[in-house]
Amino acid sequence: MTDAPGSDEAPGAGGPAPLAPGVSAALRDAYRSEWARVVATLIRVTGDWDVAEEAAAGAFERAAQAWPRDGVPRTPGAWLTTAARNLALDRLRRRGVERGKVLEWMAMQELEGHGDGPPDPADVVAEPSPEWDDRLRLVFTCAHPALPMESRVALTLRTVGGLETGEIARAFLVPEPTMGQRISRAKRKIRNAAIPYRVPTPDLLPERLDGVLAVLYLIANEGYLASHGDALQRLDLAAEAIRLTRLVVALLPDADEARALLAMMLLQHARSAARVDAAGDLVPLPEQDRSRWDAAEIAEGLALLDGGTAGAGDAPPGPYRLQAEIQAAHAVARSADETDWAAIAARYDALAMLADSPFVALNRAIARGLAFGARHGLDDLALLEASGRLEGYHLLPAAQADLLRRLGEADAAAARYRDAIALAPTAPERRFLERRLAELGPTHPAD
């Protein structure tokens, strides 16, 4: 086991040692679990987003050199935070124009009782208090209303989720340079507008809540259904979204929409183990082994909904409560055949009244097709397709293919499955669609 690195630690003269599988896995796990924590801590102590990300990246490079030689440290997060902190301090000291910032940093540490140097990062790990959690500060800063929503999401996924710029660009169907510029503009905006890096004071929390919940919702979505890659789910992102939303609920226990969002995430996450088979392939909801659903997460999600106040009196349910109620309808059904699709369709009707979203329209059409007959769903999907709002999105032809399959229109279903396969962003989804296409039989030629 190694101690935390010093600021003058240098790479080995012979270059980095080959990574053993255990070290490689430790680095990968550390990146997933610690990137945001390291970046968030460095932003707090330096106030400089670019320095924080550069130092965090440098710390991981040092880890790739040191861990094969010295062993994986007992607390990788503390090791990485210390390494990144020292790298950041070195960078700031080398910049003469930044001398004031270094002095400010030192003064801040002294005021906080760390006059002998920066705080021990192990303390950061050991004190999960929502009042000071650096990642929660980061979420509220990234979700500041001065930033456009698209920038809030991109910046949060980059800094909190640890996604690369290219990954975020693919998730939102924009070129990577465009996404890079969007993230850079957001950082400049935070710096130039002096947006504070902190959780807002209690009187400002309610008005900031919608933006934060929207960002957490999108992170959870990326965790539930990855936008690209070899895995169907990003469980690390899903877990982080749940963790951060728990902190928000702890700060605002009476915020029904925050509780509902947490409920929705838990009810979705409860099915994670059953959503993929041993090969990592997608298992659709009707075919899932419901005994593998996480009963504790379902119970917690349902309790959060029962303990809410939305729908009482004249207050209509908000979008997260409606989506949580949809997930609850799936969670309480003892089998796929017992799913109350009419109730789910009604929730999507209500959602469509709240937001003009093509994704809501897509899910509403599927629910109506399963509740009232496949032709109803296909009619709705035809209107959505004609609008062009989901052009290039694979789940539109996939939904059409499924409803056509249920009607026995195999040739038409096969054509739409082929379209969906060509657009599917992840390997598990492609394999699932290919399996569905094969199930139609060999007598249906390609277009």
Short mmCIF file of C-alpha atoms in Angstrom, two decimals:
data_model
loop_
_atom_site.label_atom_id
_atom_site.label_comp_id
_atom_site.label_asym_id
_atom_site.label_seq_id
_atom_site.Cartn_x
_atom_site.Cartn_y
_atom_site.Cartn_z
CA MET A 1 0.00 0.00 0.00
CA THR A 2 1.27 3.49 -0.79
CA ASP A 3 1.06 6.75 1.05
CA ALA A 4 -0.35 9.85 -0.56
CA PRO A 5 2.05 11.32 -3.11
CA GLY A 6 4.14 14.40 -2.58
CA SER A 7 3.99 17.40 -4.83
CA ASP A 8 7.41 16.68 -6.31
CA GLU A 9 6.80 13.08 -7.16
CA ALA A 10 8.18 12.29 -10.61
CA PRO A 11 7.37 9.51 -13.02
CA GLY A 12 9.72 6.56 -13.02
CA ALA A 13 12.76 6.98 -15.22
CA GLY A 14 11.91 3.85 -17.17
CA GLY A 15 8.45 5.09 -18.09
CA PRO A 16 5.14 3.76 -16.81
CA ALA A 17 5.02 0.12 -15.85
CA PRO A 18 2.53 -2.14 -17.62
CA LEU A 19 -0.82 -2.10 -15.92
CA ALA A 20 -1.75 -5.34 -14.23
CA PRO A 21 -5.45 -6.21 -14.56
CA GLY A 22 -6.08 -5.40 -10.91
CA VAL A 23 -4.45 -1.98 -11.19
CA SER A 24 -6.25 -1.25 -14.41
CA ALA A 25 -9.57 -2.11 -12.78
CA ALA A 26 -8.70 0.00 -9.73
CA LEU A 27 -7.91 2.98 -11.95
CA ARG A 28 -11.11 2.50 -13.87
CA ASP A 29 -13.16 2.24 -10.68
CA ALA A 30 -11.39 5.24 -9.21
CA TYR A 31 -12.15 7.31 -12.29
CA ARG A 32 -15.81 6.44 -12.14
CA SER A 33 -16.18 7.02 -8.42
CA GLU A 34 -13.65 9.77 -7.70
CA TRP A 35 -13.32 12.02 -10.75
CA ALA A 36 -16.14 14.32 -9.74
CA ARG A 37 -15.08 14.34 -6.09
CA VAL A 38 -11.51 15.33 -7.02
CA VAL A 39 -12.58 18.00 -9.51
CA ALA A 40 -15.18 19.40 -7.13
CA THR A 41 -12.69 19.64 -4.28
CA LEU A 42 -10.12 21.33 -6.50
CA ILE A 43 -12.64 23.85 -7.80
CA ARG A 44 -13.54 24.71 -4.21
CA VAL A 45 -9.98 25.33 -3.15
CA THR A 46 -8.67 26.97 -6.35
CA GLY A 47 -11.76 28.58 -7.82
CA ASP A 48 -10.40 27.68 -11.26
CA TRP A 49 -12.30 25.07 -13.25
CA ASP A 50 -9.60 24.54 -15.86
CA VAL A 51 -6.84 24.14 -13.29
CA ALA A 52 -9.05 21.73 -11.37
CA GLU A 53 -9.69 19.51 -14.40
CA GLU A 54 -6.06 19.65 -15.55
CA ALA A 55 -4.84 18.74 -12.06
CA ALA A 56 -7.37 15.91 -11.75
CA ALA A 57 -6.27 14.51 -15.10
CA GLY A 58 -2.65 14.82 -14.00
CA ALA A 59 -3.40 12.97 -10.79
CA PHE A 60 -4.83 10.03 -12.73
CA GLU A 61 -1.75 10.03 -14.97
CA ARG A 62 0.44 9.85 -11.87
CA ALA A 63 -1.69 7.07 -10.48
CA ALA A 64 -1.20 5.09 -13.70
CA GLN A 65 2.54 5.40 -13.16
CA ALA A 66 2.71 4.93 -9.39
CA TRP A 67 0.11 2.29 -8.60
CA PRO A 68 1.68 -0.49 -10.71
CA ARG A 69 4.98 0.24 -8.94
CA ASP A 70 3.80 0.90 -5.39
CA GLY A 71 0.46 -0.83 -5.20
CA VAL A 72 -3.08 0.51 -5.12
CA PRO A 73 -3.50 2.85 -2.12
CA ARG A 74 -5.94 2.03 0.66
CA THR A 75 -7.98 5.12 -0.15
CA PRO A 76 -7.61 5.86 -3.87
CA GLY A 77 -9.84 8.91 -3.62
CA ALA A 78 -7.67 10.52 -0.95
CA TRP A 79 -4.50 9.67 -2.89
CA LEU A 80 -5.89 11.21 -6.07
CA THR A 81 -7.21 14.30 -4.29
CA THR A 82 -3.86 14.95 -2.64
CA ALA A 83 -2.00 14.42 -5.89
CA ALA A 84 -4.38 16.72 -7.76
CA ARG A 85 -4.22 19.34 -5.00
CA ASN A 86 -0.44 19.40 -5.17
CA LEU A 87 -0.44 19.59 -8.95
CA ALA A 88 -2.91 22.46 -8.83
CA LEU A 89 -0.82 24.30 -6.29
CA ASP A 90 2.30 23.82 -8.45
CA ARG A 91 0.48 25.18 -11.47
CA LEU A 92 -0.77 28.21 -9.61
CA ARG A 93 2.64 28.92 -8.14
CA ARG A 94 4.26 28.76 -11.58
CA ARG A 95 1.87 31.39 -12.87
CA GLY A 96 3.15 34.69 -11.61
CA VAL A 97 -0.08 36.41 -12.46
CA GLU A 98 -1.89 33.87 -10.27
CA ARG A 99 0.11 34.63 -7.15
CA GLY A 100 -2.83 36.39 -5.60
CA LYS A 101 -4.93 33.32 -6.04
CA VAL A 102 -2.39 31.16 -4.25
CA LEU A 103 -2.30 33.59 -1.37
CA GLU A 104 -6.08 33.68 -1.30
CA TRP A 105 -6.16 29.90 -1.20
CA MET A 106 -3.70 29.79 1.67
CA ALA A 107 -5.68 32.42 3.56
CA MET A 108 -8.89 30.46 3.04
CA GLN A 109 -7.30 27.30 4.37
CA GLU A 110 -6.10 29.16 7.45
CA LEU A 111 -9.54 30.58 8.09
CA GLU A 112 -11.03 27.12 7.81
CA GLY A 113 -8.58 25.78 10.36
CA HIS A 114 -6.13 24.21 7.94
CA GLY A 115 -3.34 26.68 8.38
CA ASP A 116 -0.74 23.98 8.03
CA GLY A 117 -1.86 23.19 4.50
CA PRO A 118 -4.84 22.07 2.46
CA PRO A 119 -7.40 19.89 4.26
CA ASP A 120 -6.83 16.19 4.47
CA PRO A 121 -8.81 14.72 1.59
CA ALA A 122 -9.55 11.70 3.76
CA ASP A 123 -11.79 14.01 5.77
CA VAL A 124 -13.72 14.73 2.63
CA VAL A 125 -14.40 11.03 2.25
CA ALA A 126 -15.25 10.54 5.89
CA GLU A 127 -17.80 13.34 6.34
CA PRO A 128 -20.73 12.93 3.97
CA SER A 129 -22.51 16.04 5.20
CA PRO A 130 -24.90 17.50 2.64
CA GLU A 131 -24.16 21.04 3.78
CA TRP A 132 -20.68 20.99 2.37
CA ASP A 133 -20.56 18.11 -0.07
CA ASP A 134 -18.36 19.41 -2.86
CA ARG A 135 -20.22 17.55 -5.56
CA LEU A 136 -23.50 19.07 -4.46
CA ARG A 137 -21.87 22.50 -4.66
CA LEU A 138 -20.75 21.53 -8.11
CA VAL A 139 -24.24 20.46 -9.15
CA PHE A 140 -25.80 23.74 -7.98
CA THR A 141 -23.09 25.75 -9.71
CA CYS A 142 -23.45 23.82 -12.96
CA ALA A 143 -27.23 24.24 -12.74
CA HIS A 144 -27.09 27.99 -12.14
CA PRO A 145 -29.96 29.77 -13.94
CA ALA A 146 -27.52 32.18 -15.60
CA LEU A 147 -26.46 29.29 -17.83
CA PRO A 148 -28.60 27.95 -20.69
CA MET A 149 -30.12 24.58 -19.83
CA GLU A 150 -28.10 22.81 -22.52
CA SER A 151 -24.91 24.19 -20.96
CA ARG A 152 -25.98 23.21 -17.46
CA VAL A 153 -26.47 19.62 -18.51
CA ALA A 154 -23.25 19.46 -20.53
CA LEU A 155 -21.17 20.98 -17.75
CA THR A 156 -22.69 18.71 -15.11
CA LEU A 157 -22.08 15.60 -17.18
CA ARG A 158 -18.48 16.71 -17.76
CA THR A 159 -17.59 17.74 -14.23
CA VAL A 160 -19.96 15.71 -12.06
CA GLY A 161 -20.44 12.70 -14.29
CA GLY A 162 -16.87 12.60 -15.60
CA LEU A 163 -17.97 12.03 -19.20
CA GLU A 164 -15.59 13.02 -21.97
CA THR A 165 -16.65 15.82 -24.29
CA GLY A 166 -17.10 13.37 -27.17
CA GLU A 167 -19.36 11.18 -25.06
CA ILE A 168 -21.58 14.13 -24.17
CA ALA A 169 -21.66 15.26 -27.78
CA ARG A 170 -22.86 11.85 -28.91
CA ALA A 171 -25.47 11.79 -26.15
CA PHE A 172 -26.99 15.02 -27.47
CA LEU A 173 -26.46 14.38 -31.17
CA VAL A 174 -24.17 17.36 -31.75
CA PRO A 175 -20.60 17.51 -33.15
CA GLU A 176 -17.84 17.21 -30.55
CA PRO A 177 -16.40 20.70 -31.31
CA THR A 178 -19.84 22.17 -30.72
CA MET A 179 -20.10 20.48 -27.35
CA GLY A 180 -16.57 21.53 -26.47
CA GLN A 181 -17.42 25.15 -27.20
CA ARG A 182 -20.60 24.84 -25.17
CA ILE A 183 -18.70 23.59 -22.13
CA SER A 184 -16.00 26.24 -22.50
CA ARG A 185 -18.62 28.99 -22.76
CA ALA A 186 -20.28 27.72 -19.61
CA LYS A 187 -17.00 27.83 -17.68
CA ARG A 188 -16.29 31.35 -18.95
CA LYS A 189 -19.76 32.42 -17.92
CA ILE A 190 -19.23 31.09 -14.40
CA ARG A 191 -15.87 32.85 -14.15
CA ASN A 192 -16.86 36.16 -15.74
CA ALA A 193 -20.19 36.41 -13.92
CA ALA A 194 -18.53 35.37 -10.63
CA ILE A 195 -21.17 32.70 -10.09
CA PRO A 196 -20.54 31.46 -6.54
CA TYR A 197 -19.41 27.89 -6.03
CA ARG A 198 -21.79 26.94 -3.25
CA VAL A 199 -25.13 25.50 -2.35
CA PRO A 200 -27.57 28.45 -2.29
CA THR A 201 -28.85 29.80 0.99
CA PRO A 202 -32.17 28.30 2.17
CA ASP A 203 -34.24 31.24 0.91
CA LEU A 204 -32.89 30.74 -2.64
CA LEU A 205 -33.05 26.95 -2.73
CA PRO A 206 -36.67 26.58 -3.96
CA GLU A 207 -36.14 28.78 -7.04
CA ARG A 208 -32.96 26.94 -7.92
CA LEU A 209 -34.49 23.52 -7.47
CA ASP A 210 -36.08 23.03 -10.90
CA GLY A 211 -32.80 23.51 -12.72
CA VAL A 212 -30.95 21.14 -10.41
CA LEU A 213 -33.62 18.46 -10.72
CA ALA A 214 -33.59 18.78 -14.51
CA VAL A 215 -29.85 18.18 -14.60
CA LEU A 216 -30.04 15.23 -12.19
CA TYR A 217 -32.88 13.77 -14.24
CA LEU A 218 -30.80 13.86 -17.42
CA ILE A 219 -27.83 12.26 -15.66
CA ALA A 220 -30.11 9.50 -14.40
CA ASN A 221 -31.44 9.01 -17.92
CA GLU A 222 -27.92 8.54 -19.26
CA GLY A 223 -27.33 6.01 -16.49
CA TYR A 224 -30.55 4.15 -17.22
CA LEU A 225 -30.03 3.95 -20.97
CA ALA A 226 -26.51 4.75 -22.13
CA SER A 227 -26.36 6.88 -25.25
CA HIS A 228 -23.51 4.84 -26.77
CA GLY A 229 -20.96 2.16 -26.08
CA ASP A 230 -20.98 -1.53 -25.24
CA ALA A 231 -23.13 -1.36 -22.13
CA LEU A 232 -26.85 -0.80 -21.95
CA GLN A 233 -26.67 0.95 -18.58
CA ARG A 234 -24.25 3.31 -16.85
CA LEU A 235 -24.86 2.17 -13.31
CA ASP A 236 -22.16 4.49 -11.99
CA LEU A 237 -24.04 7.50 -13.34
CA ALA A 238 -27.37 6.14 -12.11
CA ALA A 239 -25.92 5.64 -8.63
CA GLU A 240 -24.40 9.12 -8.63
CA ALA A 241 -27.71 10.67 -9.70
CA ILE A 242 -29.44 8.84 -6.85
CA ARG A 243 -26.78 9.90 -4.35
CA LEU A 244 -26.95 13.55 -5.35
CA THR A 245 -30.73 13.56 -5.40
CA ARG A 246 -30.75 12.10 -1.89
CA LEU A 247 -28.67 15.09 -0.80
CA VAL A 248 -31.12 17.48 -2.43
CA VAL A 249 -34.01 15.76 -0.67
CA ALA A 250 -32.10 16.01 2.61
CA LEU A 251 -31.75 19.76 2.03
CA LEU A 252 -35.39 20.20 0.96
CA PRO A 253 -37.39 17.39 2.57
CA ASP A 254 -40.72 19.02 1.75
CA ALA A 255 -39.99 19.44 -1.97
CA ASP A 256 -42.40 16.94 -3.50
CA GLU A 257 -40.82 16.98 -6.95
CA ALA A 258 -37.38 16.23 -5.50
CA ARG A 259 -38.83 13.30 -3.57
CA ALA A 260 -40.68 12.15 -6.68
CA LEU A 261 -37.52 12.31 -8.79
CA LEU A 262 -35.68 10.22 -6.23
CA ALA A 263 -38.59 7.77 -6.24
CA MET A 264 -38.49 7.53 -10.02
CA MET A 265 -34.75 6.89 -10.00
CA LEU A 266 -35.04 4.19 -7.33
CA LEU A 267 -37.92 2.44 -9.06
CA GLN A 268 -35.98 2.39 -12.33
CA HIS A 269 -32.73 1.37 -10.68
CA ALA A 270 -34.51 -1.48 -8.91
CA ARG A 271 -34.81 -3.27 -12.26
CA SER A 272 -31.14 -2.86 -13.23
CA ALA A 273 -30.03 -6.42 -12.51
CA ALA A 274 -32.90 -7.88 -14.50
CA ARG A 275 -32.55 -5.56 -17.50
CA VAL A 276 -29.51 -7.37 -18.89
CA ASP A 277 -28.67 -11.04 -19.20
CA ALA A 278 -25.35 -12.74 -18.49
CA ALA A 279 -24.02 -11.57 -21.87
CA GLY A 280 -25.01 -7.98 -21.17
CA ASP A 281 -27.87 -8.09 -23.64
CA LEU A 282 -31.10 -6.21 -23.10
CA VAL A 283 -33.96 -8.11 -21.46
CA PRO A 284 -37.22 -6.27 -22.21
CA LEU A 285 -39.53 -5.57 -19.32
CA PRO A 286 -42.11 -8.30 -20.13
CA GLU A 287 -39.35 -10.93 -20.14
CA GLN A 288 -37.58 -9.81 -16.96
CA ASP A 289 -37.33 -12.07 -13.90
CA ARG A 290 -39.20 -9.90 -11.43
CA SER A 291 -37.72 -11.79 -8.48
CA ARG A 292 -34.42 -10.09 -9.40
CA TRP A 293 -35.87 -6.62 -8.94
CA ASP A 294 -34.51 -4.87 -5.86
CA ALA A 295 -37.37 -5.03 -3.36
CA ALA A 296 -35.77 -2.53 -0.96
CA GLU A 297 -35.40 0.13 -3.66
CA ILE A 298 -38.99 -0.46 -4.79
CA ALA A 299 -40.25 -0.13 -1.22
CA GLU A 300 -38.29 3.09 -0.72
CA GLY A 301 -39.52 4.51 -4.01
CA LEU A 302 -43.15 3.73 -3.22
CA ALA A 303 -42.77 5.16 0.29
CA LEU A 304 -41.37 8.40 -1.12
CA LEU A 305 -44.44 8.72 -3.34
CA ASP A 306 -46.83 7.87 -0.51
CA GLY A 307 -45.16 10.47 1.69
CA GLY A 308 -45.49 13.26 -0.86
CA THR A 309 -48.07 15.98 -0.97
CA ALA A 310 -48.59 16.54 -4.71
CA GLY A 311 -52.09 15.88 -5.92
CA ALA A 312 -53.49 16.95 -2.58
CA GLY A 313 -55.93 19.84 -2.75
CA ASP A 314 -55.77 21.78 -6.02
CA ALA A 315 -52.08 21.16 -6.71
CA PRO A 316 -51.65 19.01 -9.84
CA PRO A 317 -48.86 16.45 -9.85
CA GLY A 318 -45.62 17.63 -11.39
CA PRO A 319 -43.67 15.89 -14.15
CA TYR A 320 -41.40 13.89 -11.85
CA ARG A 321 -44.31 12.62 -9.77
CA LEU A 322 -46.12 11.54 -12.94
CA GLN A 323 -43.02 9.70 -14.16
CA ALA A 324 -42.50 8.13 -10.76
CA GLU A 325 -46.11 6.95 -10.76
CA ILE A 326 -45.51 5.33 -14.14
CA GLN A 327 -42.52 3.48 -12.72
CA ALA A 328 -44.62 2.55 -9.68
CA ALA A 329 -47.27 1.02 -11.96
CA HIS A 330 -44.61 -1.28 -13.39
CA ALA A 331 -43.15 -2.01 -9.94
CA VAL A 332 -46.42 -3.19 -8.38
CA ALA A 333 -47.57 -5.32 -11.34
CA ARG A 334 -47.03 -8.97 -10.44
CA SER A 335 -46.55 -9.83 -14.12
CA ALA A 336 -46.29 -8.01 -17.43
CA ASP A 337 -49.86 -9.02 -18.27
CA GLU A 338 -51.12 -7.37 -15.09
CA THR A 339 -49.53 -4.01 -15.93
CA ASP A 340 -52.12 -1.23 -15.82
CA TRP A 341 -51.31 0.30 -19.20
CA ALA A 342 -54.43 2.46 -19.16
CA ALA A 343 -53.20 4.14 -15.97
CA ILE A 344 -49.77 4.57 -17.50
CA ALA A 345 -51.25 6.08 -20.66
CA ALA A 346 -53.24 8.51 -18.50
CA ARG A 347 -50.04 9.63 -16.78
CA TYR A 348 -48.44 10.25 -20.19
CA ASP A 349 -51.52 12.23 -21.22
CA ALA A 350 -50.95 14.43 -18.18
CA LEU A 351 -47.23 14.71 -18.95
CA ALA A 352 -48.02 15.79 -22.51
CA MET A 353 -50.13 18.60 -21.07
CA LEU A 354 -47.15 19.79 -19.02
CA ALA A 355 -44.42 19.58 -21.64
CA ASP A 356 -44.35 19.49 -25.43
CA SER A 357 -41.72 16.77 -25.56
CA PRO A 358 -41.26 14.32 -28.45
CA PHE A 359 -39.96 11.75 -25.98
CA VAL A 360 -43.16 12.01 -23.95
CA ALA A 361 -45.12 11.70 -27.19
CA LEU A 362 -43.19 8.56 -28.08
CA ASN A 363 -43.79 6.89 -24.72
CA ARG A 364 -47.42 8.00 -24.70
CA ALA A 365 -47.95 6.38 -28.10
CA ILE A 366 -46.40 3.12 -26.89
CA ALA A 367 -48.54 3.14 -23.74
CA ARG A 368 -51.70 3.85 -25.74
CA GLY A 369 -50.82 1.08 -28.15
CA LEU A 370 -50.49 -1.41 -25.29
CA ALA A 371 -53.55 -0.12 -23.45
CA PHE A 372 -56.03 0.36 -26.28
CA GLY A 373 -54.65 -1.60 -29.22
CA ALA A 374 -51.53 -1.45 -31.35
CA ARG A 375 -53.24 0.52 -34.12
CA HIS A 376 -53.86 3.44 -31.74
CA GLY A 377 -50.18 3.53 -30.94
CA LEU A 378 -49.11 3.29 -34.56
CA ASP A 379 -51.39 6.17 -35.52
CA ASP A 380 -49.78 8.33 -32.83
CA LEU A 381 -46.30 7.25 -33.90
CA ALA A 382 -47.07 8.10 -37.53
CA LEU A 383 -47.93 11.65 -36.48
CA LEU A 384 -44.75 11.88 -34.46
CA GLU A 385 -42.67 10.57 -37.36
CA ALA A 386 -44.26 13.08 -39.72
CA SER A 387 -43.30 15.90 -37.38
CA GLY A 388 -39.62 15.05 -37.86
CA ARG A 389 -38.93 15.74 -34.19
CA LEU A 390 -37.32 12.37 -33.55
CA GLU A 391 -35.54 11.96 -36.85
CA GLY A 392 -32.54 9.70 -36.36
CA TYR A 393 -33.74 8.42 -32.97
CA HIS A 394 -33.72 4.63 -32.98
CA LEU A 395 -36.53 4.07 -30.49
CA LEU A 396 -39.12 5.53 -32.87
CA PRO A 397 -38.74 2.81 -35.55
CA ALA A 398 -38.18 0.26 -32.77
CA ALA A 399 -41.54 1.14 -31.24
CA GLN A 400 -43.23 0.99 -34.62
CA ALA A 401 -41.65 -2.41 -35.28
CA ASP A 402 -42.87 -3.78 -31.94
CA LEU A 403 -46.46 -2.68 -32.51
CA LEU A 404 -46.43 -3.97 -36.10
CA ARG A 405 -45.10 -7.30 -34.77
CA ARG A 406 -48.00 -7.47 -32.34
CA LEU A 407 -50.41 -6.92 -35.25
CA GLY A 408 -48.77 -9.75 -37.21
CA GLU A 409 -47.50 -7.41 -39.96
CA ALA A 410 -44.12 -9.11 -40.16
CA ASP A 411 -42.79 -7.51 -43.36
CA ALA A 412 -43.49 -4.00 -42.17
CA ALA A 413 -42.11 -4.83 -38.72
CA ALA A 414 -38.91 -6.24 -40.26
CA ALA A 415 -38.36 -3.05 -42.25
CA ARG A 416 -38.68 -0.90 -39.15
CA TYR A 417 -36.42 -3.22 -37.12
CA ARG A 418 -33.75 -2.77 -39.79
CA ASP A 419 -34.12 0.99 -39.56
CA ALA A 420 -33.83 0.85 -35.78
CA ILE A 421 -30.75 -1.40 -35.91
CA ALA A 422 -29.02 1.06 -38.21
CA LEU A 423 -29.63 3.87 -35.72
CA ALA A 424 -29.16 2.06 -32.38
CA PRO A 425 -26.28 3.67 -30.43
CA THR A 426 -25.28 0.75 -28.19
CA ALA A 427 -24.27 -2.82 -28.93
CA PRO A 428 -26.80 -4.41 -26.51
CA GLU A 429 -29.66 -2.55 -28.17
CA ARG A 430 -28.48 -3.58 -31.64
CA ARG A 431 -28.25 -7.21 -30.58
CA PHE A 432 -31.74 -7.08 -29.05
CA LEU A 433 -33.24 -5.59 -32.20
CA GLU A 434 -31.42 -8.12 -34.36
CA ARG A 435 -32.88 -10.90 -32.21
CA ARG A 436 -36.36 -9.48 -32.61
CA LEU A 437 -35.83 -9.25 -36.37
CA ALA A 438 -34.65 -12.87 -36.50
CA GLU A 439 -37.74 -13.98 -34.56
CA LEU A 440 -39.87 -12.75 -37.45
CA GLY A 441 -38.47 -15.55 -39.60
CA PRO A 442 -36.40 -15.74 -42.79
CA THR A 443 -39.19 -14.98 -45.29
CA HIS A 444 -39.08 -11.21 -45.04
CA PRO A 445 -36.53 -9.68 -47.39
CA ALA A 446 -34.80 -6.38 -46.77
CA ASP A 447 -36.14 -3.30 -48.49
#
